[in-house]
Amino acid sequence: MKEKILVLGSGFSSMASSCYLAKAGYDVTVLEKNSAIGGRARVFKKQGFKFDMGPTWYWMPDVFERFFNDFGKKPSDYYQLEKLSPAYEVVFDTLKSIVIPDNLSEICEVFEKEEKGSSKYLMEFINAAKSNYEVAIKDLVYRPGESITELITPVTIKRAHQFFRSISKQVRGNIKSQKLIQILEFPVLFLGAKPSDTPSFYNFMNYADFGLGTWHPKGGMFQVVRAMEDLAISLGVKIKTNSEANKIVVKNGTATGVMVNNEFLEADIVLSGADYHHTESLLDTSYRQYSEAYWDKRTFAPSSLLFYVGFDKKLKNVSHHTLFFDTVFDEHAQAIYDHPSWPVKPLFYGSFPSVTDASFAPEGKEAAVFLIPIAPGIEDEPKIRDYYFEQIIDRFEKLTGQEVRSNILFKESYCVKDFIDDYNSYKGNAYGLANTLRQTAFLRPKIKSKKVKNLYFTGQLTVPGPGVPPALISGKIAASLIKNNFNS
C-alpha cells in the first residue's frame, strides 16, 4: 500500500514537492485553506481586469526548466514565455529614468552613458556573479541545510571572503553614481535583506537580472501555478481547497495525521508548505522546535502594502516593471529593518502587465499593481493604507508627467492583516526569512523536524530562502529528504 502524505498549503514549494512525491509513488493530498490554490500567487479579478496578487517577476528561467524537465516536461508545454524588452525601468525624477535593456551589451552602454568607465567594472562584476550563479543555483541551493559541511567545498573555500563582505561594499567600492549603485543593489532585495547585510556571494542575483533577463509568462504568474496543478494532477496528486489544518496529530513522537476542518485525516507523513511558525503552532508545545523568542529574533524579509488598481485609460511613461527610486533608500530600509515603522517617503514598485499582455485589462485600459515594502508586524489600518495610496499616486503623477487620479475605476488594497488572515503569515511578512549571513543554509529552520518523526517543512522560511525559484527548489529538497529518510 502506498504511504499517505498530506501536504499543507498549495504555494510553489508545496506544489513542487507534491509532484516529486507523487512521481516517487506516494499517495499525495494537498490541503489548501483558501478557496483557490497558489498561496501568495493567487489571481484577483474585477471588472474585466486581472492581477497577480503576489509574485510578478519571472527570473531564473533555468530553475523552472529544471523543475519541469524532472518530469519529462518543459515550461512551453504549459505556458508561453516572453522575454521583456526593456527588462524594467527605474525612475529617479520627473521624466528621468534609466531603462534596463534585455541584453548585457546594451546594459553596458546604459551604464557607460551614466558613468564613464563603469561598463568595464560591470562586466567584471557580472562575470563574477555568473560564476557564483553556477556554484549556487546549480549546486549549493539544492542541499538540505542540515550541516555546515554542505557549504564547505573546494570551490566555496576559495570564495569564503565573499560571505564576509557585503554586496553594498562590493558595489560602492567601484561605482560612484548613486543611480547605478541602486540598480546593482536592487536584485538582492529579492533575498529579503538590506544590501549592507547581504553577503557579496549573493551577487549571483545580478547575473539572474542582467545575464538571464526578465521574463513574462503570457497570462501572468498564475499560469505557472496552473501548470504545476496540471502536472500534479497528471501524477495522481489530489488537491482539496477550503481545507484548513487545525492541528497536527502526534502519537508517541510520530506525526499520524492532521485535523482538517475539525475532521481527522490519517497520514504516514505530514509536509507543511504553510508558514513554518504557524505550522508549529498546530503542534502541542512540547513538539515545537523553535520558541517565540527564536522567531522574534529572526530577520524577516519585508511585508508589503499592495494596491490593485484599474485605470480607464492607457498610462504613459511606464514599463511592464517600473521601480520608483525618487527617495532615499537608506531611510526607507531603516524603517523596514532597523526601526520597524511606516516609512516617511518610501520607494515603491509598479507592475503594469497590460503594457505587455492584453489579457490583464479591457482594451484601452490599464491594470496596475503598486507595492510598498514595509516592516512586518507594524500597525495596519484603512486610514494608513489610504494615506500611502494618495502619496504614491501624487508622486506617480509627477514622476510620469500625467494626471491619473480621475481615471481610477477602482482600487483594492492588501497589507499585513491580509497576509496574516489569508496565509497565517508570521507578523504578516510577505517574503519569508531574509537571507542574511546568520540565516543562510544550515542556519535556517530545518526541513526535517527534530522533534516529530515524519513531519517535514518546505517553503520560504526554510532552505534555500525567499522567492519563486527557491520555492521550487525547496519543494524538491523536502521531497528528497522524505524519500531518503522515511521510516529511518
CSV table of C-alpha atoms in Angstrom, one decimal:
chain,number,residue,atom,x,y,z
A,1,MET,CA,0.0,0.0,0.0
A,2,LYS,CA,1.3,3.5,-0.9
A,3,GLU,CA,2.3,5.7,2.1
A,4,LYS,CA,-0.1,8.6,2.5
A,5,ILE,CA,1.3,12.1,2.6
A,6,LEU,CA,-0.6,15.2,3.5
A,7,VAL,CA,0.8,18.5,2.2
A,8,LEU,CA,-0.3,21.7,3.8
A,9,GLY,CA,-0.7,24.7,1.5
A,10,SER,CA,-0.6,25.0,-2.3
A,11,GLY,CA,2.1,27.5,-2.9
A,12,PHE,CA,5.0,26.9,-5.2
A,13,SER,CA,7.0,24.8,-2.7
A,14,SER,CA,4.0,22.6,-1.7
A,15,MET,CA,3.0,22.0,-5.3
A,16,ALA,CA,6.6,21.2,-6.3
A,17,SER,CA,7.1,18.7,-3.5
A,18,SER,CA,3.7,17.1,-4.2
A,19,CYS,CA,4.8,16.5,-7.8
A,20,TYR,CA,8.1,14.9,-6.8
A,21,LEU,CA,6.5,12.7,-4.1
A,22,ALA,CA,3.7,11.5,-6.4
A,23,LYS,CA,6.3,10.6,-9.0
A,24,ALA,CA,8.1,8.6,-6.4
A,25,GLY,CA,5.0,6.6,-5.7
A,26,TYR,CA,3.4,8.2,-2.7
A,27,ASP,CA,-0.3,8.8,-2.2
A,28,VAL,CA,-0.3,12.7,-2.0
A,29,THR,CA,-3.1,15.0,-1.0
A,30,VAL,CA,-2.6,18.8,-1.0
A,31,LEU,CA,-4.7,20.7,1.6
A,32,GLU,CA,-5.3,24.4,0.9
A,33,LYS,CA,-7.2,26.6,3.4
A,34,ASN,CA,-8.3,29.1,0.8
A,35,SER,CA,-10.8,28.7,-2.0
A,36,ALA,CA,-8.1,28.8,-4.7
A,37,ILE,CA,-4.7,27.3,-5.0
A,38,GLY,CA,-1.4,29.1,-5.4
A,39,GLY,CA,-0.7,30.5,-2.0
A,40,ARG,CA,0.6,34.0,-2.4
A,41,ALA,CA,0.5,33.6,-6.2
A,42,ARG,CA,-3.3,33.8,-6.5
A,43,VAL,CA,-5.1,35.9,-9.0
A,44,PHE,CA,-7.6,38.8,-8.4
A,45,LYS,CA,-10.2,39.7,-11.0
A,46,LYS,CA,-12.6,42.7,-11.1
A,47,GLN,CA,-14.5,44.5,-13.9
A,48,GLY,CA,-12.6,42.7,-16.7
A,49,PHE,CA,-9.2,43.3,-15.1
A,50,LYS,CA,-7.0,40.7,-13.5
A,51,PHE,CA,-3.9,41.0,-11.2
A,52,ASP,CA,-1.2,38.6,-10.0
A,53,MET,CA,-1.7,39.1,-6.3
A,54,GLY,CA,1.8,38.0,-5.3
A,55,PRO,CA,4.9,37.4,-7.4
A,56,THR,CA,5.1,39.4,-10.6
A,57,TRP,CA,8.8,38.8,-11.6
A,58,TYR,CA,9.8,35.7,-13.6
A,59,TRP,CA,13.6,35.4,-13.0
A,60,MET,CA,15.9,32.4,-13.3
A,61,PRO,CA,14.1,30.6,-16.1
A,62,ASP,CA,16.6,27.8,-15.9
A,63,VAL,CA,15.2,26.8,-12.5
A,64,PHE,CA,11.7,26.5,-13.9
A,65,GLU,CA,13.2,24.5,-16.9
A,66,ARG,CA,15.0,22.2,-14.4
A,67,PHE,CA,11.8,21.6,-12.5
A,68,PHE,CA,9.6,20.6,-15.4
A,69,ASN,CA,12.5,18.6,-17.0
A,70,ASP,CA,12.5,16.4,-13.9
A,71,PHE,CA,9.1,15.2,-15.2
A,72,GLY,CA,10.0,15.0,-18.8
A,73,LYS,CA,8.2,18.3,-19.5
A,74,LYS,CA,9.2,21.9,-20.3
A,75,PRO,CA,7.5,25.2,-19.4
A,76,SER,CA,6.4,25.7,-23.0
A,77,ASP,CA,4.2,22.6,-22.6
A,78,TYR,CA,2.1,24.7,-20.3
A,79,TYR,CA,2.6,28.4,-20.9
A,80,GLN,CA,4.3,30.8,-23.3
A,81,LEU,CA,7.2,32.9,-22.1
A,82,GLU,CA,8.2,36.3,-23.4
A,83,LYS,CA,11.5,38.0,-22.6
A,84,LEU,CA,10.7,41.5,-21.6
A,85,SER,CA,12.3,44.3,-23.6
A,86,PRO,CA,13.0,46.5,-21.8
A,87,ALA,CA,13.5,44.3,-18.7
A,88,TYR,CA,12.4,47.1,-16.4
A,89,GLU,CA,12.7,50.8,-15.8
A,90,VAL,CA,14.0,52.8,-12.8
A,91,VAL,CA,12.5,56.2,-12.3
A,92,PHE,CA,14.6,58.7,-10.3
A,93,ASP,CA,13.0,62.1,-11.0
A,94,THR,CA,10.3,63.7,-13.2
A,95,LEU,CA,10.5,62.0,-16.6
A,96,LYS,CA,14.1,61.0,-15.8
A,97,SER,CA,14.7,57.3,-15.7
A,98,ILE,CA,17.2,54.6,-16.6
A,99,VAL,CA,15.8,51.9,-18.8
A,100,ILE,CA,17.4,48.4,-18.5
A,101,PRO,CA,17.6,46.7,-21.9
A,102,ASP,CA,17.1,42.9,-22.3
A,103,ASN,CA,20.8,42.2,-23.1
A,104,LEU,CA,24.1,42.8,-21.4
A,105,SER,CA,25.9,44.7,-24.2
A,106,GLU,CA,23.2,47.3,-24.3
A,107,ILE,CA,23.1,47.5,-20.4
A,108,CYS,CA,26.8,48.3,-20.6
A,109,GLU,CA,26.1,51.2,-22.9
A,110,VAL,CA,23.5,52.4,-20.4
A,111,PHE,CA,26.0,52.3,-17.6
A,112,GLU,CA,28.7,54.0,-19.6
A,113,LYS,CA,26.4,56.8,-20.5
A,114,GLU,CA,25.6,57.3,-16.8
A,115,GLU,CA,29.2,57.0,-15.6
A,116,LYS,CA,32.2,56.8,-17.8
A,117,GLY,CA,34.3,53.7,-17.2
A,118,SER,CA,31.5,51.9,-15.3
A,119,SER,CA,30.9,49.3,-18.0
A,120,LYS,CA,34.3,47.8,-17.5
A,121,TYR,CA,33.6,47.2,-13.9
A,122,LEU,CA,30.1,46.0,-14.7
A,123,MET,CA,31.4,43.2,-17.0
A,124,GLU,CA,33.9,42.1,-14.3
A,125,PHE,CA,31.1,42.1,-11.7
A,126,ILE,CA,28.6,40.2,-13.9
A,127,ASN,CA,31.3,37.6,-14.8
A,128,ALA,CA,32.0,37.0,-11.1
A,129,ALA,CA,28.2,36.9,-10.5
A,130,LYS,CA,27.8,34.3,-13.3
A,131,SER,CA,30.5,32.2,-11.7
A,132,ASN,CA,28.7,32.4,-8.3
A,133,TYR,CA,25.4,31.6,-10.0
A,134,GLU,CA,26.9,28.4,-11.4
A,135,VAL,CA,28.0,27.4,-7.9
A,136,ALA,CA,24.9,28.5,-6.0
A,137,ILE,CA,21.9,27.7,-8.2
A,138,LYS,CA,23.3,24.6,-9.8
A,139,ASP,CA,24.6,23.0,-6.6
A,140,LEU,CA,24.5,24.7,-3.2
A,141,VAL,CA,20.9,25.7,-3.1
A,142,TYR,CA,19.8,22.1,-3.7
A,143,ARG,CA,21.4,21.0,-0.5
A,144,PRO,CA,19.1,20.3,2.5
A,145,GLY,CA,20.7,22.7,5.0
A,146,GLU,CA,21.4,20.1,7.6
A,147,SER,CA,25.1,20.9,8.3
A,148,ILE,CA,27.8,23.5,7.7
A,149,THR,CA,29.7,20.8,5.8
A,150,GLU,CA,27.3,21.3,2.9
A,151,LEU,CA,28.9,24.7,2.3
A,152,ILE,CA,32.5,23.6,2.6
A,153,THR,CA,33.7,22.6,-0.8
A,154,PRO,CA,37.0,23.4,-2.6
A,155,VAL,CA,35.0,26.0,-4.7
A,156,THR,CA,33.4,27.7,-1.7
A,157,ILE,CA,36.6,27.8,0.3
A,158,LYS,CA,38.2,29.9,-2.4
A,159,ARG,CA,35.2,32.2,-2.1
A,160,ALA,CA,35.0,32.3,1.7
A,161,HIS,CA,35.8,36.0,1.8
A,162,GLN,CA,32.6,36.7,-0.2
A,163,PHE,CA,30.5,35.6,2.8
A,164,PHE,CA,32.0,38.3,5.0
A,165,ARG,CA,31.9,41.2,2.7
A,166,SER,CA,28.5,42.8,1.8
A,167,ILE,CA,27.1,43.4,-1.7
A,168,SER,CA,26.9,47.1,-0.7
A,169,LYS,CA,30.6,47.4,-0.1
A,170,GLN,CA,31.4,45.4,-3.2
A,171,VAL,CA,29.3,47.7,-5.5
A,172,ARG,CA,30.2,51.0,-3.8
A,173,GLY,CA,33.9,50.3,-4.0
A,174,ASN,CA,33.8,50.5,-7.7
A,175,ILE,CA,30.7,52.6,-8.8
A,176,LYS,CA,30.2,56.3,-7.9
A,177,SER,CA,26.8,57.0,-9.5
A,178,GLN,CA,24.1,56.7,-6.9
A,179,LYS,CA,21.7,55.7,-9.6
A,180,LEU,CA,23.8,52.8,-10.8
A,181,ILE,CA,24.5,51.7,-7.2
A,182,GLN,CA,20.8,51.5,-6.6
A,183,ILE,CA,20.3,49.5,-9.8
A,184,LEU,CA,23.0,47.0,-8.8
A,185,GLU,CA,21.8,46.7,-5.2
A,186,PHE,CA,18.2,46.2,-6.3
A,187,PRO,CA,18.2,42.5,-7.1
A,188,VAL,CA,19.4,41.4,-3.7
A,189,LEU,CA,16.2,42.9,-2.2
A,190,PHE,CA,14.5,39.7,-3.5
A,191,LEU,CA,16.5,37.9,-0.8
A,192,GLY,CA,14.8,40.0,1.8
A,193,ALA,CA,17.6,41.9,3.4
A,194,LYS,CA,19.5,45.2,3.0
A,195,PRO,CA,22.4,45.1,0.6
A,196,SER,CA,24.6,46.1,3.5
A,197,ASP,CA,23.6,42.9,5.3
A,198,THR,CA,23.7,40.6,2.3
A,199,PRO,CA,27.0,38.7,1.6
A,200,SER,CA,28.6,39.6,-1.7
A,201,PHE,CA,28.4,35.9,-2.8
A,202,TYR,CA,24.8,36.7,-3.4
A,203,ASN,CA,25.7,38.9,-6.4
A,204,PHE,CA,24.6,35.9,-8.4
A,205,MET,CA,21.2,37.7,-8.3
A,206,ASN,CA,22.8,40.3,-10.5
A,207,TYR,CA,23.5,37.6,-13.1
A,208,ALA,CA,19.9,36.4,-12.8
A,209,ASP,CA,19.0,40.0,-13.6
A,210,PHE,CA,21.4,41.2,-16.3
A,211,GLY,CA,22.6,37.8,-17.5
A,212,LEU,CA,19.4,35.8,-17.8
A,213,GLY,CA,16.9,38.6,-18.2
A,214,THR,CA,13.3,39.3,-17.1
A,215,TRP,CA,10.6,37.2,-18.5
A,216,HIS,CA,6.8,37.2,-18.5
A,217,PRO,CA,4.5,34.1,-18.8
A,218,LYS,CA,1.7,35.1,-21.0
A,219,GLY,CA,-1.4,35.3,-18.8
A,220,GLY,CA,0.7,36.0,-15.7
A,221,MET,CA,2.4,34.2,-12.9
A,222,PHE,CA,-0.8,32.3,-12.1
A,223,GLN,CA,-0.2,30.4,-15.4
A,224,VAL,CA,2.8,28.8,-13.6
A,225,VAL,CA,0.5,27.8,-10.8
A,226,ARG,CA,-1.9,26.2,-13.2
A,227,ALA,CA,0.9,24.4,-15.0
A,228,MET,CA,2.0,22.9,-11.7
A,229,GLU,CA,-1.6,22.0,-10.9
A,230,ASP,CA,-2.0,20.2,-14.2
A,231,LEU,CA,1.3,18.4,-13.7
A,232,ALA,CA,0.4,17.4,-10.1
A,233,ILE,CA,-3.0,16.0,-11.1
A,234,SER,CA,-1.5,14.1,-14.0
A,235,LEU,CA,0.8,12.4,-11.5
A,236,GLY,CA,-2.1,11.5,-9.2
A,237,VAL,CA,-2.0,14.3,-6.7
A,238,LYS,CA,-5.3,15.1,-5.0
A,239,ILE,CA,-6.0,18.8,-4.3
A,240,LYS,CA,-8.5,19.9,-1.7
A,241,THR,CA,-9.4,23.6,-1.3
A,242,ASN,CA,-11.3,25.1,1.6
A,243,SER,CA,-9.4,22.6,3.8
A,244,GLU,CA,-7.8,24.3,6.8
A,245,ALA,CA,-5.5,22.4,9.1
A,246,ASN,CA,-6.5,22.8,12.7
A,247,LYS,CA,-4.0,20.5,14.4
A,248,ILE,CA,-1.1,18.1,13.5
A,249,VAL,CA,-1.7,14.9,15.5
A,250,VAL,CA,1.3,13.3,17.0
A,251,LYS,CA,1.4,9.9,18.8
A,252,ASN,CA,4.5,8.6,20.5
A,253,GLY,CA,6.6,11.3,18.8
A,254,THR,CA,5.4,10.5,15.3
A,255,ALA,CA,3.0,12.5,13.1
A,256,THR,CA,0.0,10.4,12.4
A,257,GLY,CA,-2.3,12.8,10.6
A,258,VAL,CA,-4.0,16.2,10.6
A,259,MET,CA,-7.2,17.6,11.9
A,260,VAL,CA,-8.7,19.4,8.8
A,261,ASN,CA,-11.9,21.4,9.3
A,262,ASN,CA,-12.0,19.6,12.6
A,263,GLU,CA,-12.0,16.2,10.9
A,264,PHE,CA,-9.1,13.8,11.4
A,265,LEU,CA,-7.2,12.8,8.2
A,266,GLU,CA,-4.7,10.0,8.7
A,267,ALA,CA,-1.2,10.2,7.2
A,268,ASP,CA,2.1,8.4,7.2
A,269,ILE,CA,3.9,11.7,6.6
A,270,VAL,CA,2.9,15.4,7.0
A,271,LEU,CA,4.7,18.0,4.9
A,272,SER,CA,3.9,21.7,5.5
A,273,GLY,CA,4.4,24.4,2.9
A,274,ALA,CA,2.4,26.7,5.1
A,275,ASP,CA,4.0,29.3,7.3
A,276,TYR,CA,6.6,27.5,9.5
A,277,HIS,CA,5.8,29.4,12.6
A,278,HIS,CA,2.1,28.8,12.1
A,279,THR,CA,2.6,25.1,11.4
A,280,GLU,CA,4.5,24.6,14.7
A,281,SER,CA,1.5,26.3,16.5
A,282,LEU,CA,-0.6,23.4,15.3
A,283,LEU,CA,1.6,21.1,17.4
A,284,ASP,CA,1.5,20.6,21.2
A,285,THR,CA,4.1,22.9,22.8
A,286,SER,CA,6.5,20.0,23.6
A,287,TYR,CA,6.8,19.1,19.9
A,288,ARG,CA,7.7,22.6,18.7
A,289,GLN,CA,11.4,23.1,17.7
A,290,TYR,CA,11.5,26.9,17.9
A,291,SER,CA,10.3,29.2,20.6
A,292,GLU,CA,8.5,32.5,20.2
A,293,ALA,CA,11.7,34.2,21.3
A,294,TYR,CA,13.6,32.5,18.4
A,295,TRP,CA,11.1,33.7,15.8
A,296,ASP,CA,11.1,37.2,17.3
A,297,LYS,CA,14.9,37.5,16.9
A,298,ARG,CA,14.9,36.4,13.3
A,299,THR,CA,15.4,38.9,10.5
A,300,PHE,CA,12.3,38.7,8.3
A,301,ALA,CA,12.0,39.9,4.7
A,302,PRO,CA,9.6,42.8,4.3
A,303,SER,CA,5.8,42.7,4.3
A,304,SER,CA,4.1,44.8,1.6
A,305,LEU,CA,1.4,47.3,1.2
A,306,LEU,CA,-0.2,46.5,-2.2
A,307,PHE,CA,-2.7,48.3,-4.3
A,308,TYR,CA,-4.5,46.6,-7.3
A,309,VAL,CA,-5.8,49.5,-9.5
A,310,GLY,CA,-7.9,49.6,-12.6
A,311,PHE,CA,-7.4,52.7,-14.8
A,312,ASP,CA,-9.8,53.7,-17.6
A,313,LYS,CA,-7.0,54.7,-19.9
A,314,LYS,CA,-3.6,53.6,-21.1
A,315,LEU,CA,-0.8,55.0,-19.0
A,316,LYS,CA,2.3,56.9,-20.3
A,317,ASN,CA,5.9,56.7,-19.5
A,318,VAL,CA,5.8,53.3,-17.7
A,319,SER,CA,7.3,49.9,-18.5
A,320,HIS,CA,5.8,46.5,-17.5
A,321,HIS,CA,8.1,46.6,-14.4
A,322,THR,CA,8.8,50.1,-13.1
A,323,LEU,CA,10.8,51.0,-10.0
A,324,PHE,CA,10.3,54.4,-8.4
A,325,PHE,CA,13.5,55.3,-6.7
A,326,ASP,CA,13.0,59.0,-6.2
A,327,THR,CA,13.6,58.9,-2.5
A,328,VAL,CA,16.5,57.9,-0.2
A,329,PHE,CA,16.6,54.1,0.0
A,330,ASP,CA,18.7,54.0,3.3
A,331,GLU,CA,15.9,55.9,5.2
A,332,HIS,CA,13.3,53.5,3.8
A,333,ALA,CA,15.4,50.5,4.7
A,334,GLN,CA,15.9,51.7,8.2
A,335,ALA,CA,12.1,51.8,8.6
A,336,ILE,CA,11.9,48.2,7.5
A,337,TYR,CA,14.8,46.6,9.2
A,338,ASP,CA,16.3,48.8,11.9
A,339,HIS,CA,13.4,50.6,13.5
A,340,PRO,CA,10.2,48.9,12.2
A,341,SER,CA,7.7,51.6,11.4
A,342,TRP,CA,5.9,53.2,8.5
A,343,PRO,CA,8.4,54.9,6.2
A,344,VAL,CA,8.1,58.7,5.7
A,345,LYS,CA,8.6,58.7,1.9
A,346,PRO,CA,9.0,55.1,0.7
A,347,LEU,CA,10.4,53.8,-2.6
A,348,PHE,CA,7.7,51.9,-4.5
A,349,TYR,CA,7.3,49.5,-7.4
A,350,GLY,CA,4.7,49.4,-10.1
A,351,SER,CA,3.7,46.4,-12.2
A,352,PHE,CA,1.8,47.3,-15.4
A,353,PRO,CA,1.3,43.9,-17.0
A,354,SER,CA,-1.3,45.2,-19.5
A,355,VAL,CA,1.6,47.1,-21.2
A,356,THR,CA,2.8,43.7,-22.4
A,357,ASP,CA,-0.2,41.4,-22.0
A,358,ALA,CA,-3.6,42.4,-23.2
A,359,SER,CA,-5.3,39.7,-21.1
A,360,PHE,CA,-4.8,41.8,-17.9
A,361,ALA,CA,-7.1,44.7,-18.8
A,362,PRO,CA,-10.0,45.6,-21.2
A,363,GLU,CA,-9.0,47.3,-24.4
A,364,GLY,CA,-7.8,50.9,-23.9
A,365,LYS,CA,-7.4,50.4,-20.1
A,366,GLU,CA,-4.5,49.6,-17.8
A,367,ALA,CA,-4.0,47.2,-14.9
A,368,ALA,CA,-1.6,48.4,-12.2
A,369,VAL,CA,-0.1,46.8,-9.1
A,370,PHE,CA,1.7,49.2,-6.7
A,371,LEU,CA,3.8,47.8,-4.0
A,372,ILE,CA,5.5,49.5,-1.0
A,373,PRO,CA,7.9,47.3,1.0
A,374,ILE,CA,7.2,47.7,4.8
A,375,ALA,CA,8.3,46.1,8.0
A,376,PRO,CA,6.3,43.1,9.1
A,377,GLY,CA,4.2,43.4,12.2
A,378,ILE,CA,3.5,47.1,12.1
A,379,GLU,CA,0.1,48.8,12.5
A,380,ASP,CA,-2.3,48.2,9.6
A,381,GLU,CA,-5.4,50.3,9.4
A,382,PRO,CA,-7.5,51.6,6.4
A,383,LYS,CA,-6.6,55.2,7.1
A,384,ILE,CA,-2.9,54.3,6.8
A,385,ARG,CA,-3.4,52.5,3.6
A,386,ASP,CA,-5.3,55.4,2.1
A,387,TYR,CA,-2.6,57.9,3.2
A,388,TYR,CA,0.1,55.9,1.3
A,389,PHE,CA,-2.1,55.4,-1.7
A,390,GLU,CA,-2.6,59.2,-2.0
A,391,GLN,CA,1.2,59.8,-1.5
A,392,ILE,CA,2.3,57.3,-4.2
A,393,ILE,CA,-0.4,58.5,-6.7
A,394,ASP,CA,0.8,62.1,-6.2
A,395,ARG,CA,4.4,61.0,-6.8
A,396,PHE,CA,3.4,58.8,-9.7
A,397,GLU,CA,1.6,61.6,-11.5
A,398,LYS,CA,4.6,63.9,-11.0
A,399,LEU,CA,7.3,61.4,-12.0
A,400,THR,CA,5.5,60.2,-15.1
A,401,GLY,CA,4.1,63.6,-16.2
A,402,GLN,CA,0.4,62.7,-16.4
A,403,GLU,CA,-2.8,63.0,-14.4
A,404,VAL,CA,-4.3,59.7,-13.5
A,405,ARG,CA,-6.3,60.1,-10.3
A,406,SER,CA,-9.5,60.9,-12.2
A,407,ASN,CA,-9.0,57.8,-14.3
A,408,ILE,CA,-9.1,55.3,-11.4
A,409,LEU,CA,-12.0,52.9,-11.8
A,410,PHE,CA,-11.3,51.1,-8.6
A,411,LYS,CA,-8.5,50.2,-6.1
A,412,GLU,CA,-8.2,47.3,-3.7
A,413,SER,CA,-5.5,47.2,-1.0
A,414,TYR,CA,-3.7,44.3,0.6
A,415,CYS,CA,-1.4,44.5,3.6
A,416,VAL,CA,-0.2,43.0,6.9
A,417,LYS,CA,-3.6,41.9,8.2
A,418,ASP,CA,-4.4,40.2,4.9
A,419,PHE,CA,-1.1,38.3,4.9
A,420,ILE,CA,-2.0,37.0,8.4
A,421,ASP,CA,-5.6,36.2,7.6
A,422,ASP,CA,-5.0,34.5,4.2
A,423,TYR,CA,-1.7,32.8,4.8
A,424,ASN,CA,-1.2,32.7,8.6
A,425,SER,CA,2.0,34.6,7.8
A,426,TYR,CA,4.2,35.4,10.8
A,427,LYS,CA,3.8,39.1,11.6
A,428,GLY,CA,2.3,39.4,8.1
A,429,ASN,CA,5.6,39.0,6.3
A,430,ALA,CA,5.3,38.7,2.5
A,431,TYR,CA,8.6,37.0,1.5
A,432,GLY,CA,9.7,34.9,4.4
A,433,LEU,CA,13.0,34.8,6.3
A,434,ALA,CA,15.8,37.1,4.9
A,435,ASN,CA,18.9,35.5,3.6
A,436,THR,CA,21.5,37.2,5.8
A,437,LEU,CA,24.8,35.5,6.8
A,438,ARG,CA,23.4,34.3,10.0
A,439,GLN,CA,20.3,32.9,8.3
A,440,THR,CA,21.8,31.1,5.4
A,441,ALA,CA,21.7,27.4,4.6
A,442,PHE,CA,22.1,25.2,7.7
A,443,LEU,CA,21.3,28.3,9.9
A,444,ARG,CA,17.7,28.4,8.7
A,445,PRO,CA,14.8,26.4,10.2
A,446,LYS,CA,15.1,22.8,9.4
A,447,ILE,CA,13.2,20.9,6.7
A,448,LYS,CA,13.0,17.8,8.8
A,449,SER,CA,11.5,18.2,12.3
A,450,LYS,CA,14.0,17.4,15.1
A,451,LYS,CA,11.2,16.6,17.5
A,452,VAL,CA,8.4,14.9,15.4
A,453,LYS,CA,9.1,11.9,13.3
A,454,ASN,CA,7.7,12.0,9.7
A,455,LEU,CA,7.0,15.8,9.9
A,456,TYR,CA,8.7,18.0,7.3
A,457,PHE,CA,8.6,21.6,6.2
A,458,THR,CA,9.1,23.4,2.9
A,459,GLY,CA,8.9,27.0,1.7
A,460,GLN,CA,10.3,30.4,2.2
A,461,LEU,CA,11.1,30.1,5.9
A,462,THR,CA,13.4,27.1,5.4
A,463,VAL,CA,16.1,26.4,2.8
A,464,PRO,CA,17.0,27.9,0.4
A,465,GLY,CA,15.0,31.1,1.0
A,466,PRO,CA,12.6,33.6,-0.4
A,467,GLY,CA,11.4,33.8,-4.0
A,468,VAL,CA,9.6,31.6,-6.5
A,469,PRO,CA,12.7,29.7,-7.9
A,470,PRO,CA,13.9,29.0,-4.3
A,471,ALA,CA,10.4,27.7,-3.5
A,472,LEU,CA,10.6,25.2,-6.4
A,473,ILE,CA,14.0,24.1,-5.1
A,474,SER,CA,12.7,23.9,-1.5
A,475,GLY,CA,10.0,21.5,-2.7
A,476,LYS,CA,12.5,19.3,-4.4
A,477,ILE,CA,14.8,19.2,-1.3
A,478,ALA,CA,11.9,18.3,1.0
A,479,ALA,CA,10.7,15.6,-1.3
A,480,SER,CA,14.2,14.1,-1.5
A,481,LEU,CA,14.6,14.1,2.3
A,482,ILE,CA,11.3,12.4,2.7
A,483,LYS,CA,12.3,9.7,0.2
A,484,ASN,CA,15.6,9.2,1.9
A,485,ASN,CA,14.5,9.4,5.5
A,486,PHE,CA,11.0,7.9,5.7
A,487,ASN,CA,10.9,5.2,8.4
A,488,SER,CA,14.6,5.7,9.1
